[in-house]
Coordinates of C-alpha atoms in Angstrom, one line a residue:
Chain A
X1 CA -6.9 260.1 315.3
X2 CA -10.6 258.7 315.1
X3 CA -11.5 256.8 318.6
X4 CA -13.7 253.9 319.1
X5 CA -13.5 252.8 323.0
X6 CA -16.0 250.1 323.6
X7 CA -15.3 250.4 327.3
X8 CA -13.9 252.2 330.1
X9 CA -11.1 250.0 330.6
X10 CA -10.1 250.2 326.8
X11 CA -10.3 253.9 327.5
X12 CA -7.5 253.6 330.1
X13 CA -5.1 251.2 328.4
X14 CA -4.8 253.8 325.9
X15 CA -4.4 256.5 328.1
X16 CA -1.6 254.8 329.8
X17 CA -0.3 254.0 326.4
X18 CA 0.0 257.3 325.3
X19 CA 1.2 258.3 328.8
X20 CA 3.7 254.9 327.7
X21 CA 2.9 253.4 330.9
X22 CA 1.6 250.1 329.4
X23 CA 1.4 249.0 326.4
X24 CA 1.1 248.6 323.1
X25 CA -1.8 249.3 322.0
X26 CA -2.3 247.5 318.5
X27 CA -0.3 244.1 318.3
X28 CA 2.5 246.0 316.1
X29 CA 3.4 248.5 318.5
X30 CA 6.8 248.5 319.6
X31 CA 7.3 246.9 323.5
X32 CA 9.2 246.8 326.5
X33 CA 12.9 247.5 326.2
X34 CA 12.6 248.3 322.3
X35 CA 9.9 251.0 323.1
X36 CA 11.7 252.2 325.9
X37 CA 15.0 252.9 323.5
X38 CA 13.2 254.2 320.4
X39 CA 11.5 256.6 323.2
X40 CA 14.6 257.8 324.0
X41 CA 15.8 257.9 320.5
X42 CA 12.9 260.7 319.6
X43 CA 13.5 262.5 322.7
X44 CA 17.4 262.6 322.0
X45 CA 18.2 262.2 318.5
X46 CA 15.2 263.9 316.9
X47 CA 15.4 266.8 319.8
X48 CA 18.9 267.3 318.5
X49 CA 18.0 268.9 315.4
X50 CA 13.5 269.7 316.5
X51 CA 14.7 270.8 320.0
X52 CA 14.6 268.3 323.4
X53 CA 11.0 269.9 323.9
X54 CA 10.0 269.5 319.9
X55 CA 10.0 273.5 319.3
X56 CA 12.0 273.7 316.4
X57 CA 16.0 273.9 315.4
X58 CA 17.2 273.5 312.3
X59 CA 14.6 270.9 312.6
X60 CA 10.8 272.5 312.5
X61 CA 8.9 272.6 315.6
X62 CA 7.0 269.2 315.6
X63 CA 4.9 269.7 318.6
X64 CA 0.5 268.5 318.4
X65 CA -0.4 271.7 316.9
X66 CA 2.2 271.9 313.9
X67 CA 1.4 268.8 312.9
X68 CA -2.3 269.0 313.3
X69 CA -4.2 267.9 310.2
X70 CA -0.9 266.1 309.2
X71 CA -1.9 262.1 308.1
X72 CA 0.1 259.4 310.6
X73 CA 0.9 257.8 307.4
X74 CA 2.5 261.5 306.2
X75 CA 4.5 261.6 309.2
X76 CA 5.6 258.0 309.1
X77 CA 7.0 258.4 305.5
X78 CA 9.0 261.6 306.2
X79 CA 10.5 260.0 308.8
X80 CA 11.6 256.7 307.1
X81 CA 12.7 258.5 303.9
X82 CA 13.6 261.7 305.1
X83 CA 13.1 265.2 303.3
X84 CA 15.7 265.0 300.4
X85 CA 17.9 268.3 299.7
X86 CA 17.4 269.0 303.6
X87 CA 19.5 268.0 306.7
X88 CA 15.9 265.3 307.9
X89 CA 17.6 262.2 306.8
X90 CA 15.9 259.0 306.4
X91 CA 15.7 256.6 309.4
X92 CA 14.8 253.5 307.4
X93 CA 16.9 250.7 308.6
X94 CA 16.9 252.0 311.9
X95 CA 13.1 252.1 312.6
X96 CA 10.6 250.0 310.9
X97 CA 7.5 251.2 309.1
X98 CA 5.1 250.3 312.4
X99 CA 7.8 251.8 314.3
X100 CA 7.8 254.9 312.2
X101 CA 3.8 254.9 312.5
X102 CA 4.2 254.4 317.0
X103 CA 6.4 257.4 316.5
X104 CA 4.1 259.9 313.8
X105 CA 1.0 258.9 316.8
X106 CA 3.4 259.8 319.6
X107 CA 4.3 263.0 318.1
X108 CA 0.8 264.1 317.4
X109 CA -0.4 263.3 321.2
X110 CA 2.4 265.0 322.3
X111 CA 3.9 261.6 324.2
X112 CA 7.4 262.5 324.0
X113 CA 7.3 265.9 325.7
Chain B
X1 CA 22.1 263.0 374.5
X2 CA 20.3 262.5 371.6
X3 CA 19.1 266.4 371.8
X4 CA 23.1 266.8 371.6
X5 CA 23.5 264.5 368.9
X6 CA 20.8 265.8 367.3
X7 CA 21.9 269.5 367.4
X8 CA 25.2 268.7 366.6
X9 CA 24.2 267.1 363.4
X10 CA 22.2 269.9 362.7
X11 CA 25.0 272.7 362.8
X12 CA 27.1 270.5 361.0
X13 CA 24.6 270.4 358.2
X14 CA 24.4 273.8 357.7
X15 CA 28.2 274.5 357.7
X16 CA 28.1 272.2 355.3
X17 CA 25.7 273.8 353.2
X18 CA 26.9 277.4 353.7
X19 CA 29.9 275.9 352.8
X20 CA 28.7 274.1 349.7
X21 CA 26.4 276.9 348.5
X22 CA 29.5 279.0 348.2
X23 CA 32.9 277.9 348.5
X24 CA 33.9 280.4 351.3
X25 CA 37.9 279.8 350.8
X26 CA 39.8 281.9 348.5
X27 CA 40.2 279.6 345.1
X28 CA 40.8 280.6 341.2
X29 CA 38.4 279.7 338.7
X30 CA 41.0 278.3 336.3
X31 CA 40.4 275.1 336.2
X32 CA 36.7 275.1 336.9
X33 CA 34.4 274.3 334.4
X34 CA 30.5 273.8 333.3
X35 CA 29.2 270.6 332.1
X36 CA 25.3 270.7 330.4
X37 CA 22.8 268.2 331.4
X38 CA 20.5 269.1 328.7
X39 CA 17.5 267.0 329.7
X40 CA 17.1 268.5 333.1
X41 CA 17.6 272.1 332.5
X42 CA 21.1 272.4 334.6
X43 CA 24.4 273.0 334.3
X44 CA 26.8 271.6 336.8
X45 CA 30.0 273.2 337.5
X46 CA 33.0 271.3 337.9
X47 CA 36.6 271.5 339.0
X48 CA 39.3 269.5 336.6
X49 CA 41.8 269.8 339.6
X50 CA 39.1 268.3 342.0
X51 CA 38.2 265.8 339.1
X52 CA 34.3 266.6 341.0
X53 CA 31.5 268.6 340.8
X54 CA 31.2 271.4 342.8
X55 CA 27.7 271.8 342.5
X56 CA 24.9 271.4 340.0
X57 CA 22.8 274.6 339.3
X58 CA 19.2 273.9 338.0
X59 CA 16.6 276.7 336.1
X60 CA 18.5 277.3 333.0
X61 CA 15.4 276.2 330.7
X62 CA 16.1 273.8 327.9
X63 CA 19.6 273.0 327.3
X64 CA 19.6 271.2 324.2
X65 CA 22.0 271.8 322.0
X66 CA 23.4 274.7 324.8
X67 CA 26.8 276.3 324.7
X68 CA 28.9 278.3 327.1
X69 CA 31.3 281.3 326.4
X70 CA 33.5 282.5 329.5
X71 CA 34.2 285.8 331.1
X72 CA 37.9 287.4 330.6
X73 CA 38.4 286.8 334.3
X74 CA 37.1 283.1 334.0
X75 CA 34.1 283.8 336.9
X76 CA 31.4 283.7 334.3
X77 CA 29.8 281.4 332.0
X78 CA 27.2 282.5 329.9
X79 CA 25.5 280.2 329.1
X80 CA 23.1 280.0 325.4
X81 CA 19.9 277.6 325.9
X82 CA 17.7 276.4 322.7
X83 CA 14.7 278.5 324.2
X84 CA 16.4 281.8 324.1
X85 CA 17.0 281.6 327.4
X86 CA 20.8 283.5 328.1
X87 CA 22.0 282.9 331.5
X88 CA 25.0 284.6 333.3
X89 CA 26.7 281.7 335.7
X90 CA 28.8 282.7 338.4
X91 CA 31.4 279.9 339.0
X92 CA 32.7 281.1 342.1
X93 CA 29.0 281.5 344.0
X94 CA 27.7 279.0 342.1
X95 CA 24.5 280.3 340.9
X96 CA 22.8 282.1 338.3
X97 CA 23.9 285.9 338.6
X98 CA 21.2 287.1 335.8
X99 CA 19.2 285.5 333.0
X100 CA 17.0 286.6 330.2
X101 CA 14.8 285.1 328.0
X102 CA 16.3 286.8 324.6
X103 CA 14.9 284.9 321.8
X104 CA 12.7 282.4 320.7
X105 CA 14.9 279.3 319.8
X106 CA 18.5 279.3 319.5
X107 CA 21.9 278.1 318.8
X108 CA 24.6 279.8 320.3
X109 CA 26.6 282.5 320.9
X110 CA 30.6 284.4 321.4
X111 CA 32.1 287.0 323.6
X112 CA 33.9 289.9 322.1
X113 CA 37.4 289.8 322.8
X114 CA 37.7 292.5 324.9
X115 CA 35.0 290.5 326.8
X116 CA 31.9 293.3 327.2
X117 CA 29.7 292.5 324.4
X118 CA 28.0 288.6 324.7
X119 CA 25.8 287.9 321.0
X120 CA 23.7 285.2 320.5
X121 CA 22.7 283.8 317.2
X122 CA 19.0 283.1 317.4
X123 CA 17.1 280.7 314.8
X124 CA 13.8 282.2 315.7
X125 CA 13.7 285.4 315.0
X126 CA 16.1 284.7 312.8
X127 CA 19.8 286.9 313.4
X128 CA 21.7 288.2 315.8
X129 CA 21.2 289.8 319.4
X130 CA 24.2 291.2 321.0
X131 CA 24.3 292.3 325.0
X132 CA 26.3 293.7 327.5
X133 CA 28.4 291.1 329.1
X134 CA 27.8 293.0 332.7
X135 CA 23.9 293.6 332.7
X136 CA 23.2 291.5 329.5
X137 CA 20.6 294.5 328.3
X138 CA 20.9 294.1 324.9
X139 CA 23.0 296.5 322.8
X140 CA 22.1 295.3 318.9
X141 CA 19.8 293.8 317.3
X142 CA 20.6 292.7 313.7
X143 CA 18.0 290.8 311.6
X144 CA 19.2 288.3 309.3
X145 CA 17.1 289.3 306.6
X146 CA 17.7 288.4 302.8
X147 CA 15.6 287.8 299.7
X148 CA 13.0 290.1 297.9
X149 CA 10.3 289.4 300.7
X150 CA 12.6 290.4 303.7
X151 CA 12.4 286.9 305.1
X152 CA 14.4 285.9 308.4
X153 CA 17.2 283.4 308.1
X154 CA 18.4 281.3 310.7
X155 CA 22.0 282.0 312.0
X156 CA 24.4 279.4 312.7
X157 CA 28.2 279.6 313.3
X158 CA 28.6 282.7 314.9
X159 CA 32.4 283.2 316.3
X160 CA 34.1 286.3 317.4
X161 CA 36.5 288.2 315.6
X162 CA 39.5 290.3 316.8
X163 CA 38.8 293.9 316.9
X164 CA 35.5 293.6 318.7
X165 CA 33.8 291.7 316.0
X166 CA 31.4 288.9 315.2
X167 CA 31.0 286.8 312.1
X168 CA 27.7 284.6 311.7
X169 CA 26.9 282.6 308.9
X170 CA 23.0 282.5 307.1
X171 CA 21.6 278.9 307.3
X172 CA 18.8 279.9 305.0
X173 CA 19.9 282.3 302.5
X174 CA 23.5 281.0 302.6
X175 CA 25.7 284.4 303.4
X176 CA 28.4 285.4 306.0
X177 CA 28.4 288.4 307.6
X178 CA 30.6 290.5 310.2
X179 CA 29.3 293.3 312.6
X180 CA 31.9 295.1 313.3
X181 CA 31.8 297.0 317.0
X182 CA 35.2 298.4 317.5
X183 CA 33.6 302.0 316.7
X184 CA 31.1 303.4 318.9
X185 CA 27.0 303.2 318.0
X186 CA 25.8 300.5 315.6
X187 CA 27.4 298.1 314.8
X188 CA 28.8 297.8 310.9
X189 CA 27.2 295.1 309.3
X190 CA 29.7 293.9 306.3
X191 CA 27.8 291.0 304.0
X192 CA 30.8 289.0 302.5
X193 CA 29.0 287.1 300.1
X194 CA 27.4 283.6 299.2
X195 CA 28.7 280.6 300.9
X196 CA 26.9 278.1 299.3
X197 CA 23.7 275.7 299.9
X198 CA 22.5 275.5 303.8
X199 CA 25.9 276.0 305.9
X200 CA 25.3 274.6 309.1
X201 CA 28.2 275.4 311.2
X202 CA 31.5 277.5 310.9
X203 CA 34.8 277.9 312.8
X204 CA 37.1 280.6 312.9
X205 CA 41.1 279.3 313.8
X206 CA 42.6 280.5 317.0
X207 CA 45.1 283.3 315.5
X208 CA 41.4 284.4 314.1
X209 CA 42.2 285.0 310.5
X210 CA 40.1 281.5 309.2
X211 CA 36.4 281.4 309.0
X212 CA 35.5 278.4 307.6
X213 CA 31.9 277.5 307.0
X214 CA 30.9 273.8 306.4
X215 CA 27.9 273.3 303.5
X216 CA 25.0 270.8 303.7
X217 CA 23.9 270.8 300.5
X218 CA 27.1 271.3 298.7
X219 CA 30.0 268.7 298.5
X220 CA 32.4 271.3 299.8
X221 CA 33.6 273.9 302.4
X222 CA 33.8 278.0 302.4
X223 CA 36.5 279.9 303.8
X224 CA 37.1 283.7 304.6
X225 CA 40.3 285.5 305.0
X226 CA 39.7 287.9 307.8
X227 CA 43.5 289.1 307.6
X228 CA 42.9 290.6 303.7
X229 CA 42.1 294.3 303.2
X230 CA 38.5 293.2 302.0
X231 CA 37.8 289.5 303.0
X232 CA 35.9 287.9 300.4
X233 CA 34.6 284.1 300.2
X234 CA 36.2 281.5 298.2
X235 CA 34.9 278.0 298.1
X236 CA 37.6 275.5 299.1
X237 CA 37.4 271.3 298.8
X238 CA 34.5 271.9 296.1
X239 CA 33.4 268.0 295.5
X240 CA 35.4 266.1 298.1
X241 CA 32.8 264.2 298.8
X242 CA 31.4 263.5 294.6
X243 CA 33.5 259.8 293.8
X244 CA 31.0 258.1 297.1
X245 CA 27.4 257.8 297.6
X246 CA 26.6 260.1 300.7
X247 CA 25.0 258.2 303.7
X248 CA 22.4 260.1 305.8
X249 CA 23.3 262.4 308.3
X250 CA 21.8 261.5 311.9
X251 CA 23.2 264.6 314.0
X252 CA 25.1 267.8 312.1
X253 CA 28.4 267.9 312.8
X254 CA 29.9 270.5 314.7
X255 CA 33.0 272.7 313.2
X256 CA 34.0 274.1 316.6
X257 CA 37.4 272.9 318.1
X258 CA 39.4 273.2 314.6
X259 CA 42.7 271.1 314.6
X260 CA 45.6 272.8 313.1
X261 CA 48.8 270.4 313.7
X262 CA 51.7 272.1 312.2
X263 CA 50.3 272.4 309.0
X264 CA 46.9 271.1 308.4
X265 CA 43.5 272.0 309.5
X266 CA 41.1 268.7 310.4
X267 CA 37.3 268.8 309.7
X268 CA 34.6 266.4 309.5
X269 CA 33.2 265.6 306.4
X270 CA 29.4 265.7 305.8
X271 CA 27.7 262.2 304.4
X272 CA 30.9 260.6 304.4
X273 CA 32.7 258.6 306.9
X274 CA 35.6 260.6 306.8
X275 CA 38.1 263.5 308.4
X276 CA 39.3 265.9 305.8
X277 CA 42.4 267.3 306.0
X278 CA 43.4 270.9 304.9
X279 CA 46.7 272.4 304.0
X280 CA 47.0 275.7 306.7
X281 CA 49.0 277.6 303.5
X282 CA 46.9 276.7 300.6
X283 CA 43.9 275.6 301.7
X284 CA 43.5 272.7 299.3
X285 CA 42.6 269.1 300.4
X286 CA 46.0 267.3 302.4
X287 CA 44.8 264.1 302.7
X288 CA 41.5 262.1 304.6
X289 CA 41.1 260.1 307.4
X290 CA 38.7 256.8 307.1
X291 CA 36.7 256.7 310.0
X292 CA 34.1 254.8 312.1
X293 CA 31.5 256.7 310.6
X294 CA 30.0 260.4 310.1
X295 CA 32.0 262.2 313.2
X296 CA 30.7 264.6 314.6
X297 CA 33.3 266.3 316.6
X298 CA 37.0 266.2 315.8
X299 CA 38.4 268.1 318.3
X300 CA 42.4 268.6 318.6
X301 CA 44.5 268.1 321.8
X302 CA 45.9 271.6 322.2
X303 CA 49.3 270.7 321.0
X304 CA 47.2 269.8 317.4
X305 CA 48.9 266.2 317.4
X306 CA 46.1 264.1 318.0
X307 CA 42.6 264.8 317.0
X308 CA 39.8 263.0 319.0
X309 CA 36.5 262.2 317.3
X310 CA 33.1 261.1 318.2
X311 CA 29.8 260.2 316.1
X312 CA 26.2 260.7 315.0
X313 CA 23.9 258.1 316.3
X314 CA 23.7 255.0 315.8
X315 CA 27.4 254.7 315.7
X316 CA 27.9 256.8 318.8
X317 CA 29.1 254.6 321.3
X318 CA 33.0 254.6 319.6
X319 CA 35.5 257.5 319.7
X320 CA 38.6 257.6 318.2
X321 CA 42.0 259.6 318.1
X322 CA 44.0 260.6 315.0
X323 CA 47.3 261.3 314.9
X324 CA 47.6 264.4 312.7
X325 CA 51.0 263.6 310.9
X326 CA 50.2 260.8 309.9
X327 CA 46.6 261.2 309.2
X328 CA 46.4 257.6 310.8
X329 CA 43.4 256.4 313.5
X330 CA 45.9 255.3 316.3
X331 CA 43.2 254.5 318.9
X332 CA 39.8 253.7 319.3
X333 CA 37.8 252.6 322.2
X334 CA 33.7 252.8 323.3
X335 CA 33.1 254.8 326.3
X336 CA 29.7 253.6 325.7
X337 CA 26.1 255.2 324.4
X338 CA 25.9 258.3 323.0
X339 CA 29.1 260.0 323.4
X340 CA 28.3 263.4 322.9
X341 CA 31.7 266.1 323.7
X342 CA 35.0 266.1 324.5
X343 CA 37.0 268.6 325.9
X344 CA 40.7 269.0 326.9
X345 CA 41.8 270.7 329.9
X346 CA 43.7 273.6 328.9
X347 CA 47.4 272.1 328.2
X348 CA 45.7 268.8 327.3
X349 CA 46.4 266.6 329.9
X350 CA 43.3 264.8 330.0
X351 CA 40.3 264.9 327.8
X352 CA 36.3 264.7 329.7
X353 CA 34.1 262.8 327.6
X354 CA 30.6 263.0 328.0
X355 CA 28.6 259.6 327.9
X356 CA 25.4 260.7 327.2
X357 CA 22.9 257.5 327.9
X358 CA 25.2 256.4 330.3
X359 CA 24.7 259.5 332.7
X360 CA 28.3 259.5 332.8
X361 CA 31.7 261.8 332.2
X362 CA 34.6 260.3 332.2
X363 CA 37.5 260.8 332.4
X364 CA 40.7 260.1 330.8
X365 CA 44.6 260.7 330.5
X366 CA 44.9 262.3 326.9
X367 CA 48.3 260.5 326.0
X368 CA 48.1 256.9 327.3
X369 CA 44.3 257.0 326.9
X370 CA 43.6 255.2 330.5
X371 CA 40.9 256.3 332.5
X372 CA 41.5 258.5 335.1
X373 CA 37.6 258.6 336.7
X374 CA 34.3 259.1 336.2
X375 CA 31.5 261.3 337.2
X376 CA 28.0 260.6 337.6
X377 CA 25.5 263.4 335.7
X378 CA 22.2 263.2 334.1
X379 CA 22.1 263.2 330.5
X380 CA 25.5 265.1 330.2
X381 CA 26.2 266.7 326.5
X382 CA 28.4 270.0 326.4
X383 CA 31.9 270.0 328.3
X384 CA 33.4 273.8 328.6
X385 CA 36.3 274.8 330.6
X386 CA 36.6 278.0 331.9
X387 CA 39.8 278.4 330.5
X388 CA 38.0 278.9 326.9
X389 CA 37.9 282.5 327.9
X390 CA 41.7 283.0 326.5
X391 CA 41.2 281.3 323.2
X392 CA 39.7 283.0 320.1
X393 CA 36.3 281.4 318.6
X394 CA 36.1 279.1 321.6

């Protein structure tokens, strides 16, 4: 994820952010109650098939390193469509695409350990 | 005075927590049980008498997705986490007796029915590792390997057998197989054949003559014969699901806790909202059940009339009950979010449901379906009674 901090304080909003603290981050982000649930949701209902701590299940391991390199964007559309002929089934409907994008960026920063 | 008070307080303290370390009164473990809070690592062991916990035991690593088989003598649990972790419970001294880290991610496991061997069906590395119930050194080691490059499948739906044996099913190369240990040495490995596309979980019935894997990529089930000479598979409900668009799958269903009522077998169906029904003699569809949405679990009372069912998220706040001869939803209610399990007491008295995002079991009578109480846990998912330990597959 490229970073451009103009200033300290930016630098802690987002650190809190990722710690999901405070938020959002860019106007889009999911807040309050609704970022509190979908939290949940990808600790629970992912960790059900990737594993509570995001090693792997039937799911594969989605922890920072095995999805290093991967594009937000990447991550965002698997998990709106889903991987087709596999049990990763598309959550479109349930989380929206800015949704899906909050989630790909928490995955890869490892917010949801 | 207060030095009194104070001392007195002090020794009452520590009775009590001699006394709730380890019940010191003689008591049977029959109607104890475990309950997994899979977020915090612990499993909680309860009393269905007591309708309580007796105390909540904490190290068992993560717990997601974590089962529990049960010692012949019900004192045991042993209990499978997703890190590999297997741990041996002690219900009566309520603590971990022995634990070891076995594999690298996993998904279960049985107990052989004369109750020494404990297997465990690992995804990573993918097969099976069977122990020693007393020590839990392990006794086998049996890679699921298949396809030209000798690659590792994950296991899923491992039950045991009679006779000392285990049958597993191959999530990636789509095989059963049974290791046979009624002979001593290695175990024999017996491949039965090709299931079909990704099974994800199987069952095996209570007289232990069905095994019965469900298929994710295929619009039907497979079933096994243990009772013939040389049990081979044959594919049974082949397209039951082909006449409706499948909807997406949020959580796998989970084949354990087969119904048989008189003389059908309930399942969940995969991508549909609905409970298929199974003639016990023929095996050929006997009906299906609209329901509130995928289920997840459809568990049977243990007289098989009525079948209670639960659902994948975002539905998951609902659960309803079957009635078997009928094939008709005759009760439905919302304990609230995320009902995970269910589990009867032994002659099905009451049912424990856990309430996942509630923090909450509850409790309820398993005939008039009012609530009998509630217990306060964190994140609670799997519900296993000790009594388990008689039944076959369980």
């Amino acid at each position: 994820m490229p970073c451009r901090m103009t200033s300290l304080h930016q630098l802690l909003a987002s650190v809190l952010m990722m710690a999901g603290l405070v938020g959002p981050a860019a106007a889009e982000d999911p807040n309050g109650a609704r970022r509190k649930a979908l939290h949940n949701m990808v600790v629970q209902d992912c960790g059900s098939c990737h594993g509570l701590t995001f090693k792997g299940g039937l799911g594969s391991p989605l922890l920072p390193d095995d999805l290093e390199g991967v594009d937000d964007s990447t991550i965002a559309t698997i998990v709106l469509d889903g991987v087709p002929g596999t049990p990763m089934p598309p959550w479109r409907g349930l989380v929206s695409e800015s949704e899906a994008l909050w989630i790909a960026r928490g995955l890869k920063a490892g917010v949801f350990q | 005075m207060n030095l009194l008070r104070g001392l007195t307080v002090l020794i009452a303290t520590a009775v009590w927590c001699l006394t709730a370390a380890a019940d010191t009164a003689l008591r049977g473990t029959g109607d104890l049980g475990v309950i997994i809070e899979r977020a915090d690592g612990s499993a909680c062991i309860i009393s269905t008498t007591e309708r309580a916990i007796l105390s909540c035991v904490d190290g068992l690593g993560d717990l997601s997705h974590a089962s529990a088989v049960f010692s012949p003598d019900q004192r045991y649990a042993y209990i499978f986490g997703r890190d590999g972790g297997l741990t041996k419970l002690d219900l009566l001294e309520r603590k971990i007796a022995k634990r070891v880290i076995q594999g690298g991610n996993s998904i279960g496991g049985a107990i052989s029915d004369d109750g020494t061997l404990v297997a465990v069906s690992n995804y990573k590395p993918g097969g099976v590792k069977v122990f020693d119930a007393t020590t839990l050194e392990q006794i086998a080691d049996i890679p699921a390997t298949y396809g030209s490059e000798g690659k590792l499948s994950k296991t899923v739906g491992l039950v045991d057998a009679p006779g000392r044996r285990f049958v597993f099913t191959l999530y990636d190369a789509g095989e059963i197989w049974m290791a046979d240990f009624s002979k001593p040495g290695a175990p024999a490995i017996t491949k039965l054949g090709t299931a079909g596309k990704l099974p994800y979980d199987a069952l095996i019935t209570g007289d232990g003559r069905h095994y019965i894997a469900g298929l994710f990529g295929e619009d039907g089930l497979a079933h096994v014969d243990l009772w013939a000479e040389e049990p081979v598979i044959e594919r049974i409900l082949d397209g039951y699901g082909k006449d409706d668009p499948a909807m997406p799958v949020y959580k796998m269903p989970h084949l354990e806790g087969w119904a048989l009522a008189g003389d059908k077998f309930i399942l969940p169906a995969v991508g549909h909202p609905e409970l298929l029904a199974l003639d016990a003699v023929t095996f050929k569809e006997a009906g299906r059940v609209k329901v509130h949405s995928q289920p997840v679990f459809a568990i049977a009372r243990p007289d098989g009339r009525q079948v209670w069912v639960n659902f994948a998220h975002p539905k998951n706040d609902t659960v309803q009950v079957v009635d078997v001869p009928s094939l008709k939803v005759v009760h439905e209610f919302k304990p609230g979010p995320a009902v995970l399990h269910m589990e009867f007491t032994p002659r099905g008295h009451e049912v424990w449901v856990s309430v996942r995002d509630a923090d909450r079991v509850d409790i309820y009578d398993a005939r008039s379906f009012e609530k009998r109480g509630e217990l306060s846990l964190r994140k609670p998912s799997g519900i296993f009674f000790a009594a388990r330990a008689t039944r076959t597959g369980l």
